[in-house]
Amino acid sequence: AAGVIQSPRHLIKEKRETATLKCYPIPRHDTVYWYQQGPGQDPQFLISFYEKMQSDKGSIPDRFSAQQFSDYHSELNMSSLELGDSALYFCASSLKTGGGSEQYFGPGTRLTVT
Amino acid sequence: KQEVTQIPAALSVPEGENLVLNCSFTDSAIYNLQWFRQDPGKGLTSLLLIQSSQREQTSGRLNASLDKSSGRSTLYIAASQPGDSATYLCAADRGSTLGRLYFGRGTQLTVWP
């Protein structure tokens, strides 16, 4: 079965640079979530999109922005990178039902800021 | 905000033991409680999903239960194996269709032969 695809898998950037992370959800899934997991930390919710509209927003810095495109893939854009942005970034997708729905996670993008 | 706590933080057992991992959450108005497995530096693999109308789910040697009234979920692993060594995280939503998950810090499990 198709899974969530994230690219790149690894990314090394310098401080103050920009980075773009991509997520391709499971086909026919209509909701995408982004999470950030710092070293030794639990994943923290950043932002989500339902049918290409932002549906929820968590602790996402103003330096970050994201969108979901017509083909349902999503991109997380990160500018003015800081050392503290080094983390594992997960994308998850789901098919929204009347209540909550199971989220399927991608393998993550490991971002290292030097 | 949903607060999720997992006990114990780490567990080391010999192969063959039956294990119980605990998860507690503060907001009982949840839709879903998911258990995940994470290997070091890797992604999150969904193990079991318990919806609010359910009390437990089973998959192979894994059984997860949910008690919304007490704000608790347990993951039971039968006949543990070295390949079960990983960090196990539970995550709960907050009972809205927005769906964001709140994660616990996880239980780091080591099963030695």
CSV table of N, CA, C and O in Angstrom, one decimal, chain B:
chain,number,residue,atom,x,y,z
B,1,LYS,N,-5.7,22.4,26.4
B,1,LYS,CA,-4.7,21.6,25.8
B,1,LYS,C,-4.7,20.2,26.4
B,1,LYS,O,-5.0,20.0,27.5
B,2,GLN,N,-4.5,19.3,25.5
B,2,GLN,CA,-4.4,17.9,26.0
B,2,GLN,C,-3.0,17.6,26.5
B,2,GLN,O,-2.0,17.8,25.8
B,3,GLU,N,-2.9,17.1,27.7
B,3,GLU,CA,-1.6,16.7,28.3
B,3,GLU,C,-1.6,15.2,28.3
B,3,GLU,O,-2.5,14.5,28.8
B,4,VAL,N,-0.5,14.6,27.7
B,4,VAL,CA,-0.4,13.2,27.7
B,4,VAL,C,0.9,12.7,28.4
B,4,VAL,O,2.0,13.3,28.2
B,5,THR,N,0.8,11.8,29.3
B,5,THR,CA,1.9,11.3,30.1
B,5,THR,C,2.0,9.8,29.9
B,5,THR,O,1.0,9.1,29.9
B,6,GLN,N,3.3,9.4,29.8
B,6,GLN,CA,3.6,8.0,29.7
B,6,GLN,C,4.5,7.5,30.8
B,6,GLN,O,5.5,8.1,31.1
B,7,ILE,N,4.1,6.4,31.4
B,7,ILE,CA,4.9,5.7,32.4
B,7,ILE,C,5.0,4.3,32.1
B,7,ILE,O,4.0,3.6,31.7
B,8,PRO,N,6.2,3.6,32.3
B,8,PRO,CA,7.5,4.3,32.7
B,8,PRO,C,8.1,5.0,31.5
B,8,PRO,O,7.8,4.8,30.4
B,9,ALA,N,9.1,5.8,31.8
B,9,ALA,CA,9.9,6.4,30.7
B,9,ALA,C,10.8,5.4,30.0
B,9,ALA,O,11.1,5.6,28.8
B,10,ALA,N,11.3,4.4,30.7
B,10,ALA,CA,12.1,3.4,30.2
B,10,ALA,C,11.8,2.1,30.8
B,10,ALA,O,11.5,2.0,32.0
B,11,LEU,N,12.1,1.0,30.1
B,11,LEU,CA,11.8,-0.3,30.6
B,11,LEU,C,12.7,-1.3,29.9
B,11,LEU,O,12.9,-1.3,28.7
B,12,SER,N,13.4,-2.1,30.7
B,12,SER,CA,14.3,-3.1,30.2
B,12,SER,C,13.9,-4.5,30.8
B,12,SER,O,13.9,-4.6,32.0
B,13,VAL,N,13.6,-5.4,29.9
B,13,VAL,CA,13.1,-6.7,30.3
B,13,VAL,C,13.8,-7.8,29.5
B,13,VAL,O,14.3,-7.6,28.4
B,14,PRO,N,13.8,-9.0,30.1
B,14,PRO,CA,14.3,-10.2,29.3
B,14,PRO,C,13.2,-10.7,28.3
B,14,PRO,O,12.0,-10.5,28.5
B,15,GLU,N,13.7,-11.3,27.3
B,15,GLU,CA,12.8,-11.8,26.3
B,15,GLU,C,11.8,-12.7,26.9
B,15,GLU,O,12.0,-13.5,27.8
B,16,GLY,N,10.5,-12.7,26.4
B,16,GLY,CA,9.5,-13.6,26.8
B,16,GLY,C,8.5,-13.0,27.8
B,16,GLY,O,7.4,-13.5,28.0
B,17,GLU,N,8.9,-11.8,28.4
B,17,GLU,CA,8.0,-11.2,29.4
B,17,GLU,C,6.8,-10.6,28.8
B,17,GLU,O,6.9,-10.1,27.6
B,18,ASN,N,5.7,-10.5,29.5
B,18,ASN,CA,4.5,-9.8,29.1
B,18,ASN,C,4.7,-8.4,29.7
B,18,ASN,O,5.0,-8.2,30.9
B,19,LEU,N,4.3,-7.3,28.9
B,19,LEU,CA,4.6,-6.0,29.4
B,19,LEU,C,3.3,-5.1,29.3
B,19,LEU,O,2.4,-5.4,28.5
B,20,VAL,N,3.3,-4.1,30.2
B,20,VAL,CA,2.2,-3.2,30.1
B,20,VAL,C,2.8,-1.8,30.1
B,20,VAL,O,3.6,-1.4,31.0
B,21,LEU,N,2.5,-1.0,29.1
B,21,LEU,CA,2.9,0.4,29.0
B,21,LEU,C,1.7,1.3,29.3
B,21,LEU,O,0.6,1.0,28.8
B,22,ASN,N,1.9,2.3,30.0
B,22,ASN,CA,0.7,3.2,30.5
B,22,ASN,C,0.8,4.5,29.8
B,22,ASN,O,1.8,5.1,29.6
B,23,CYS,N,-0.4,5.0,29.6
B,23,CYS,CA,-0.6,6.4,29.0
B,23,CYS,C,-1.8,7.0,29.6
B,23,CYS,O,-2.8,6.4,29.8
B,24,SER,N,-1.6,8.2,30.1
B,24,SER,CA,-2.7,9.0,30.7
B,24,SER,C,-2.9,10.3,30.0
B,24,SER,O,-1.9,10.9,29.5
B,25,PHE,N,-4.1,10.8,29.9
B,25,PHE,CA,-4.4,12.0,29.2
B,25,PHE,C,-5.4,12.8,30.0
B,25,PHE,O,-6.2,12.3,30.8
B,26,THR,N,-5.4,14.1,29.9
B,26,THR,CA,-6.1,15.0,30.8
B,26,THR,C,-7.6,15.3,30.2
B,26,THR,O,-8.5,15.5,31.0
B,27,ASP,N,-7.7,15.4,28.9
B,27,ASP,CA,-9.0,15.7,28.4
B,27,ASP,C,-9.7,14.4,27.9
B,27,ASP,O,-9.2,13.8,26.9
B,28,SER,N,-10.8,14.0,28.5
B,28,SER,CA,-11.4,12.7,28.2
B,28,SER,C,-12.3,12.8,26.9
B,28,SER,O,-12.7,11.8,26.4
B,29,ALA,N,-12.5,14.0,26.4
B,29,ALA,CA,-13.3,14.2,25.2
B,29,ALA,C,-12.5,13.9,24.0
B,29,ALA,O,-12.3,14.8,23.1
B,30,ILE,N,-12.0,12.7,23.8
B,30,ILE,CA,-11.1,12.4,22.6
B,30,ILE,C,-11.9,11.6,21.6
B,30,ILE,O,-12.9,11.0,21.9
B,31,TYR,N,-11.5,11.7,20.4
B,31,TYR,CA,-12.0,10.9,19.3
B,31,TYR,C,-11.1,9.6,19.2
B,31,TYR,O,-11.6,8.5,19.0
B,32,ASN,N,-9.8,9.9,19.1
B,32,ASN,CA,-8.9,8.8,18.9
B,32,ASN,C,-7.7,8.8,19.8
B,32,ASN,O,-7.3,9.8,20.3
B,33,LEU,N,-7.3,7.6,20.1
B,33,LEU,CA,-6.0,7.3,20.9
B,33,LEU,C,-5.2,6.4,20.0
B,33,LEU,O,-5.7,5.3,19.7
B,34,GLN,N,-4.0,6.9,19.6
B,34,GLN,CA,-3.2,6.0,18.8
B,34,GLN,C,-1.9,5.7,19.5
B,34,GLN,O,-1.3,6.5,20.2
B,35,TRP,N,-1.5,4.4,19.3
B,35,TRP,CA,-0.2,4.0,19.8
B,35,TRP,C,0.8,3.9,18.6
B,35,TRP,O,0.4,3.3,17.6
B,36,PHE,N,2.0,4.4,18.8
B,36,PHE,CA,3.0,4.3,17.7
B,36,PHE,C,4.3,3.7,18.2
B,36,PHE,O,4.6,3.7,19.4
B,37,ARG,N,5.0,3.2,17.3
B,37,ARG,CA,6.4,2.7,17.6
B,37,ARG,C,7.4,3.6,16.8
B,37,ARG,O,7.1,3.9,15.7
B,38,GLN,N,8.5,3.9,17.5
B,38,GLN,CA,9.5,4.7,16.8
B,38,GLN,C,10.9,4.1,17.1
B,38,GLN,O,11.3,3.9,18.3
B,39,ASP,N,11.6,3.7,16.0
B,39,ASP,CA,12.9,3.2,16.2
B,39,ASP,C,13.8,4.4,16.2
B,39,ASP,O,13.5,5.4,15.6
B,40,PRO,N,15.0,4.3,16.7
B,40,PRO,CA,15.9,5.5,16.8
B,40,PRO,C,16.1,6.2,15.5
B,40,PRO,O,16.5,5.6,14.5
B,41,GLY,N,15.8,7.5,15.5
B,41,GLY,CA,16.0,8.3,14.4
B,41,GLY,C,15.1,8.0,13.2
B,41,GLY,O,15.3,8.5,12.1
B,42,LYS,N,14.1,7.2,13.5
B,42,LYS,CA,13.2,6.8,12.4
B,42,LYS,C,11.8,7.4,12.5
B,42,LYS,O,11.5,8.2,13.4
B,43,GLY,N,10.9,7.1,11.6
B,43,GLY,CA,9.6,7.6,11.6
B,43,GLY,C,8.7,6.9,12.6
B,43,GLY,O,9.1,6.0,13.4
B,44,LEU,N,7.4,7.3,12.6
B,44,LEU,CA,6.4,6.8,13.5
B,44,LEU,C,5.6,5.7,12.8
B,44,LEU,O,5.0,6.0,11.7
B,45,THR,N,5.5,4.5,13.3
B,45,THR,CA,4.7,3.5,12.8
B,45,THR,C,3.5,3.3,13.7
B,45,THR,O,3.6,3.0,14.9
B,46,SER,N,2.3,3.5,13.1
B,46,SER,CA,1.1,3.3,13.8
B,46,SER,C,0.9,1.8,14.1
B,46,SER,O,0.9,1.0,13.3
B,47,LEU,N,0.6,1.6,15.4
B,47,LEU,CA,0.4,0.2,15.9
B,47,LEU,C,-1.1,-0.1,16.0
B,47,LEU,O,-1.6,-1.1,15.5
B,48,LEU,N,-1.7,0.8,16.8
B,48,LEU,CA,-3.1,0.5,17.1
B,48,LEU,C,-3.8,1.9,17.2
B,48,LEU,O,-3.3,2.8,17.7
B,49,LEU,N,-5.1,1.9,16.7
B,49,LEU,CA,-5.9,3.1,16.9
B,49,LEU,C,-7.2,2.7,17.6
B,49,LEU,O,-7.8,1.7,17.3
B,50,ILE,N,-7.5,3.4,18.7
B,50,ILE,CA,-8.7,3.1,19.4
B,50,ILE,C,-9.6,4.3,19.3
B,50,ILE,O,-9.2,5.4,19.7
B,51,GLN,N,-10.7,4.2,18.7
B,51,GLN,CA,-11.7,5.3,18.6
B,51,GLN,C,-12.5,5.4,19.9
B,51,GLN,O,-12.6,4.4,20.7
B,52,SER,N,-13.1,6.5,20.1
B,52,SER,CA,-13.7,6.8,21.4
B,52,SER,C,-14.8,5.9,21.7
B,52,SER,O,-15.2,5.7,22.9
B,53,SER,N,-15.5,5.3,20.7
B,53,SER,CA,-16.6,4.4,20.9
B,53,SER,C,-16.1,3.0,21.3
B,53,SER,O,-16.9,2.1,21.6
B,54,GLN,N,-14.8,2.8,21.2
B,54,GLN,CA,-14.2,1.4,21.4
B,54,GLN,C,-13.5,1.4,22.8
B,54,GLN,O,-13.1,2.4,23.3
B,55,ARG,N,-13.3,0.2,23.3
B,55,ARG,CA,-12.6,0.0,24.5
B,55,ARG,C,-11.2,-0.6,24.4
B,55,ARG,O,-10.4,-0.5,25.2
B,56,GLU,N,-11.1,-1.4,23.3
B,56,GLU,CA,-9.8,-2.0,23.0
B,56,GLU,C,-9.6,-2.4,21.6
B,56,GLU,O,-10.6,-2.5,20.8
B,57,GLN,N,-8.4,-2.6,21.2
B,57,GLN,CA,-8.0,-3.1,19.9
B,57,GLN,C,-6.9,-4.1,20.1
B,57,GLN,O,-6.0,-3.9,20.9
B,58,THR,N,-6.8,-5.0,19.2
B,58,THR,CA,-5.8,-6.1,19.2
B,58,THR,C,-5.2,-6.2,17.9
B,58,THR,O,-5.9,-6.2,16.8
B,59,SER,N,-3.9,-6.4,17.9
B,59,SER,CA,-3.1,-6.8,16.6
B,59,SER,C,-2.0,-7.7,17.0
B,59,SER,O,-1.0,-7.2,17.6
B,60,GLY,N,-2.1,-8.9,16.7
B,60,GLY,CA,-1.1,-9.9,17.0
B,60,GLY,C,-0.8,-10.0,18.5
B,60,GLY,O,-1.7,-10.2,19.3
B,61,ARG,N,0.4,-9.7,18.9
B,61,ARG,CA,0.8,-9.8,20.3
B,61,ARG,C,0.5,-8.5,21.0
B,61,ARG,O,0.8,-8.4,22.2
B,62,LEU,N,-0.1,-7.5,20.4
B,62,LEU,CA,-0.4,-6.2,21.0
B,62,LEU,C,-1.9,-6.1,21.3
B,62,LEU,O,-2.7,-6.5,20.5
B,63,ASN,N,-2.2,-5.5,22.4
B,63,ASN,CA,-3.5,-5.2,22.8
B,63,ASN,C,-3.5,-3.9,23.5
B,63,ASN,O,-2.8,-3.6,24.4
B,64,ALA,N,-4.4,-3.0,23.0
B,64,ALA,CA,-4.5,-1.7,23.7
B,64,ALA,C,-5.9,-1.4,24.2
B,64,ALA,O,-6.9,-1.8,23.5
B,65,SER,N,-6.0,-0.9,25.3
B,65,SER,CA,-7.3,-0.6,25.9
B,65,SER,C,-7.4,0.9,26.2
B,65,SER,O,-6.4,1.6,26.3
B,66,LEU,N,-8.7,1.3,26.3
B,66,LEU,CA,-8.9,2.8,26.5
B,66,LEU,C,-10.0,2.9,27.5
B,66,LEU,O,-11.1,2.3,27.4
B,67,ASP,N,-9.8,3.7,28.5
B,67,ASP,CA,-10.8,4.0,29.5
B,67,ASP,C,-10.9,5.5,29.6
B,67,ASP,O,-10.1,6.2,30.2
B,68,LYS,N,-11.9,6.1,28.9
B,68,LYS,CA,-12.0,7.5,28.8
B,68,LYS,C,-12.3,8.1,30.1
B,68,LYS,O,-11.9,9.2,30.4
B,69,SER,N,-13.1,7.5,30.9
B,69,SER,CA,-13.6,8.1,32.2
B,69,SER,C,-12.4,8.3,33.1
B,69,SER,O,-12.4,9.3,33.9
B,70,SER,N,-11.4,7.4,33.1
B,70,SER,CA,-10.2,7.6,33.9
B,70,SER,C,-9.1,8.3,33.2
B,70,SER,O,-8.0,8.6,33.8
B,71,GLY,N,-9.2,8.5,31.9
B,71,GLY,CA,-8.2,9.2,31.1
B,71,GLY,C,-7.0,8.3,31.0
B,71,GLY,O,-5.8,8.8,31.1
B,72,ARG,N,-7.2,7.0,30.7
B,72,ARG,CA,-6.0,6.1,30.6
B,72,ARG,C,-6.1,5.2,29.4
B,72,ARG,O,-7.2,4.8,29.0
B,73,SER,N,-5.0,4.8,28.9
B,73,SER,CA,-4.8,3.8,27.9
B,73,SER,C,-3.6,2.9,28.3
B,73,SER,O,-2.7,3.4,28.8
B,74,THR,N,-3.7,1.6,28.0
B,74,THR,CA,-2.6,0.8,28.3
B,74,THR,C,-2.3,0.0,27.0
B,74,THR,O,-3.2,-0.4,26.2
B,75,LEU,N,-1.0,-0.3,26.8
B,75,LEU,CA,-0.6,-1.1,25.7
B,75,LEU,C,0.0,-2.4,26.3
B,75,LEU,O,1.0,-2.3,27.0
B,76,TYR,N,-0.5,-3.5,25.9
B,76,TYR,CA,-0.1,-4.8,26.5
B,76,TYR,C,0.7,-5.5,25.4
B,76,TYR,O,0.2,-5.6,24.2
B,77,ILE,N,1.9,-5.9,25.7
B,77,ILE,CA,2.7,-6.6,24.7
B,77,ILE,C,3.0,-8.0,25.3
B,77,ILE,O,3.6,-8.2,26.4
B,78,ALA,N,2.5,-9.0,24.6
B,78,ALA,CA,2.7,-10.4,25.0
B,78,ALA,C,4.0,-11.0,24.5
B,78,ALA,O,4.4,-10.7,23.4
B,79,ALA,N,4.6,-11.8,25.3
B,79,ALA,CA,5.7,-12.6,24.9
B,79,ALA,C,6.8,-11.7,24.2
B,79,ALA,O,7.1,-11.9,23.0
B,80,SER,N,7.3,-10.7,24.9
B,80,SER,CA,8.2,-9.8,24.2
B,80,SER,C,9.4,-10.4,23.5
B,80,SER,O,9.9,-11.5,24.0
B,81,GLN,N,9.9,-9.8,22.5
B,81,GLN,CA,11.0,-10.2,21.7
B,81,GLN,C,12.0,-9.1,21.5
B,81,GLN,O,11.6,-7.9,21.6
B,82,PRO,N,13.3,-9.4,21.3
B,82,PRO,CA,14.3,-8.4,21.1
B,82,PRO,C,13.9,-7.4,20.0
B,82,PRO,O,14.2,-6.2,20.1
B,83,GLY,N,13.2,-7.9,19.0
B,83,GLY,CA,12.7,-7.0,17.9
B,83,GLY,C,11.7,-6.0,18.3
B,83,GLY,O,11.4,-5.0,17.6
B,84,ASP,N,11.1,-6.1,19.5
B,84,ASP,CA,10.2,-5.2,20.1
B,84,ASP,C,10.9,-3.9,20.6
B,84,ASP,O,10.2,-3.0,21.0
B,85,SER,N,12.2,-4.0,20.8
B,85,SER,CA,12.9,-2.9,21.3
B,85,SER,C,12.7,-1.6,20.5
B,85,SER,O,13.0,-1.6,19.3
B,86,ALA,N,12.2,-0.6,21.1
B,86,ALA,CA,11.9,0.7,20.4
B,86,ALA,C,11.3,1.6,21.4
B,86,ALA,O,11.1,1.3,22.6
B,87,THR,N,11.0,2.8,21.0
B,87,THR,CA,10.2,3.7,21.8
B,87,THR,C,8.7,3.7,21.4
B,87,THR,O,8.4,3.7,20.2
B,88,TYR,N,7.9,3.6,22.4
B,88,TYR,CA,6.5,3.5,22.1
B,88,TYR,C,5.8,4.8,22.6
B,88,TYR,O,5.9,5.2,23.8
B,89,LEU,N,5.1,5.4,21.7
B,89,LEU,CA,4.4,6.7,22.0
B,89,LEU,C,2.9,6.5,21.9
B,89,LEU,O,2.4,5.9,21.0
B,90,CYS,N,2.2,7.2,22.8
B,90,CYS,CA,0.8,7.2,22.6
B,90,CYS,C,0.4,8.7,22.3
B,90,CYS,O,1.2,9.6,22.6
B,91,ALA,N,-0.7,8.9,21.6
B,91,ALA,CA,-1.1,10.2,21.2
B,91,ALA,C,-2.6,10.3,21.2
B,91,ALA,O,-3.3,9.3,20.7
B,92,ALA,N,-3.1,11.4,21.7
B,92,ALA,CA,-4.5,11.6,21.7
B,92,ALA,C,-4.9,12.9,21.1
B,92,ALA,O,-4.1,13.8,21.1
B,93,ASP,N,-6.1,12.9,20.4
B,93,ASP,CA,-6.5,14.2,19.9
B,93,ASP,C,-7.3,14.8,21.0
B,93,ASP,O,-7.3,14.4,22.2
B,94,ARG,N,-8.1,15.8,20.7
B,94,ARG,CA,-8.8,16.6,21.8
B,94,ARG,C,-10.3,16.6,21.5
B,94,ARG,O,-11.0,17.5,21.9
B,95,GLY,N,-10.8,15.6,20.8
B,95,GLY,CA,-12.2,15.5,20.6
B,95,GLY,C,-12.8,16.5,19.6
B,95,GLY,O,-14.0,16.8,19.7
B,96,SER,N,-12.0,17.0,18.8
B,96,SER,CA,-12.6,17.9,17.7
B,96,SER,C,-12.2,17.3,16.4
B,96,SER,O,-11.3,16.5,16.3
B,97,THR,N,-12.9,17.7,15.3
B,97,THR,CA,-12.5,17.2,14.0
B,97,THR,C,-11.2,17.8,13.5
B,97,THR,O,-10.8,17.4,12.4
B,98,LEU,N,-10.6,18.7,14.2
B,98,LEU,CA,-9.4,19.3,13.7
B,98,LEU,C,-8.3,18.2,13.7
B,98,LEU,O,-7.4,18.3,12.8
B,99,GLY,N,-8.3,17.3,14.6
B,99,GLY,CA,-7.5,16.1,14.5
B,99,GLY,C,-6.0,16.2,15.0
B,99,GLY,O,-5.3,15.2,15.0
B,100,ARG,N,-5.5,17.4,15.4
B,100,ARG,CA,-4.1,17.4,15.8
B,100,ARG,C,-3.9,16.4,17.0
B,100,ARG,O,-4.8,16.3,17.9
B,101,LEU,N,-2.8,15.7,17.0
B,101,LEU,CA,-2.4,14.8,18.0
B,101,LEU,C,-1.5,15.4,19.0
B,101,LEU,O,-0.6,16.1,18.7
B,102,TYR,N,-1.8,15.0,20.3
B,102,TYR,CA,-0.9,15.4,21.4
B,102,TYR,C,-0.2,14.1,21.8
B,102,TYR,O,-0.8,13.1,22.2
B,103,PHE,N,1.2,14.2,21.8
B,103,PHE,CA,2.0,13.0,22.1
B,103,PHE,C,2.5,13.0,23.5
B,103,PHE,O,2.8,14.1,24.1
B,104,GLY,N,2.7,11.8,24.1
B,104,GLY,CA,3.5,11.6,25.3
B,104,GLY,C,4.9,11.6,24.9
B,104,GLY,O,5.3,11.5,23.7
B,105,ARG,N,5.8,11.5,26.0
B,105,ARG,CA,7.2,11.5,25.7
B,105,ARG,C,7.7,10.1,25.3
B,105,ARG,O,8.8,9.9,24.9
B,106,GLY,N,6.8,9.1,25.5
B,106,GLY,CA,7.2,7.8,25.1
B,106,GLY,C,7.8,6.9,26.2
B,106,GLY,O,8.3,7.4,27.2
B,107,THR,N,7.7,5.6,26.0
B,107,THR,CA,8.4,4.6,26.8
B,107,THR,C,9.5,3.9,26.0
B,107,THR,O,9.1,3.3,24.9
B,108,GLN,N,10.7,4.0,26.4
B,108,GLN,CA,11.8,3.4,25.7
B,108,GLN,C,11.9,2.0,26.2
B,108,GLN,O,12.3,1.7,27.3
B,109,LEU,N,11.6,1.0,25.3
B,109,LEU,CA,11.6,-0.4,25.7
B,109,LEU,C,12.9,-1.1,25.1
B,109,LEU,O,13.2,-1.0,24.0
B,110,THR,N,13.5,-1.8,26.0
B,110,THR,CA,14.6,-2.7,25.6
B,110,THR,C,14.3,-4.1,26.0
B,110,THR,O,14.0,-4.4,27.2
B,111,VAL,N,14.3,-5.0,25.1
B,111,VAL,CA,14.1,-6.4,25.4
B,111,VAL,C,15.4,-7.2,25.0
B,111,VAL,O,15.8,-7.2,23.9
B,112,TRP,N,16.0,-7.8,26.1
B,112,TRP,CA,17.3,-8.4,25.8
B,112,TRP,C,17.1,-9.9,25.8
B,112,TRP,O,16.2,-10.5,26.4
B,113,PRO,N,17.9,-10.6,24.9
B,113,PRO,CA,17.8,-12.0,24.7
B,113,PRO,C,18.2,-12.8,26.0
B,113,PRO,O,19.0,-12.4,26.8
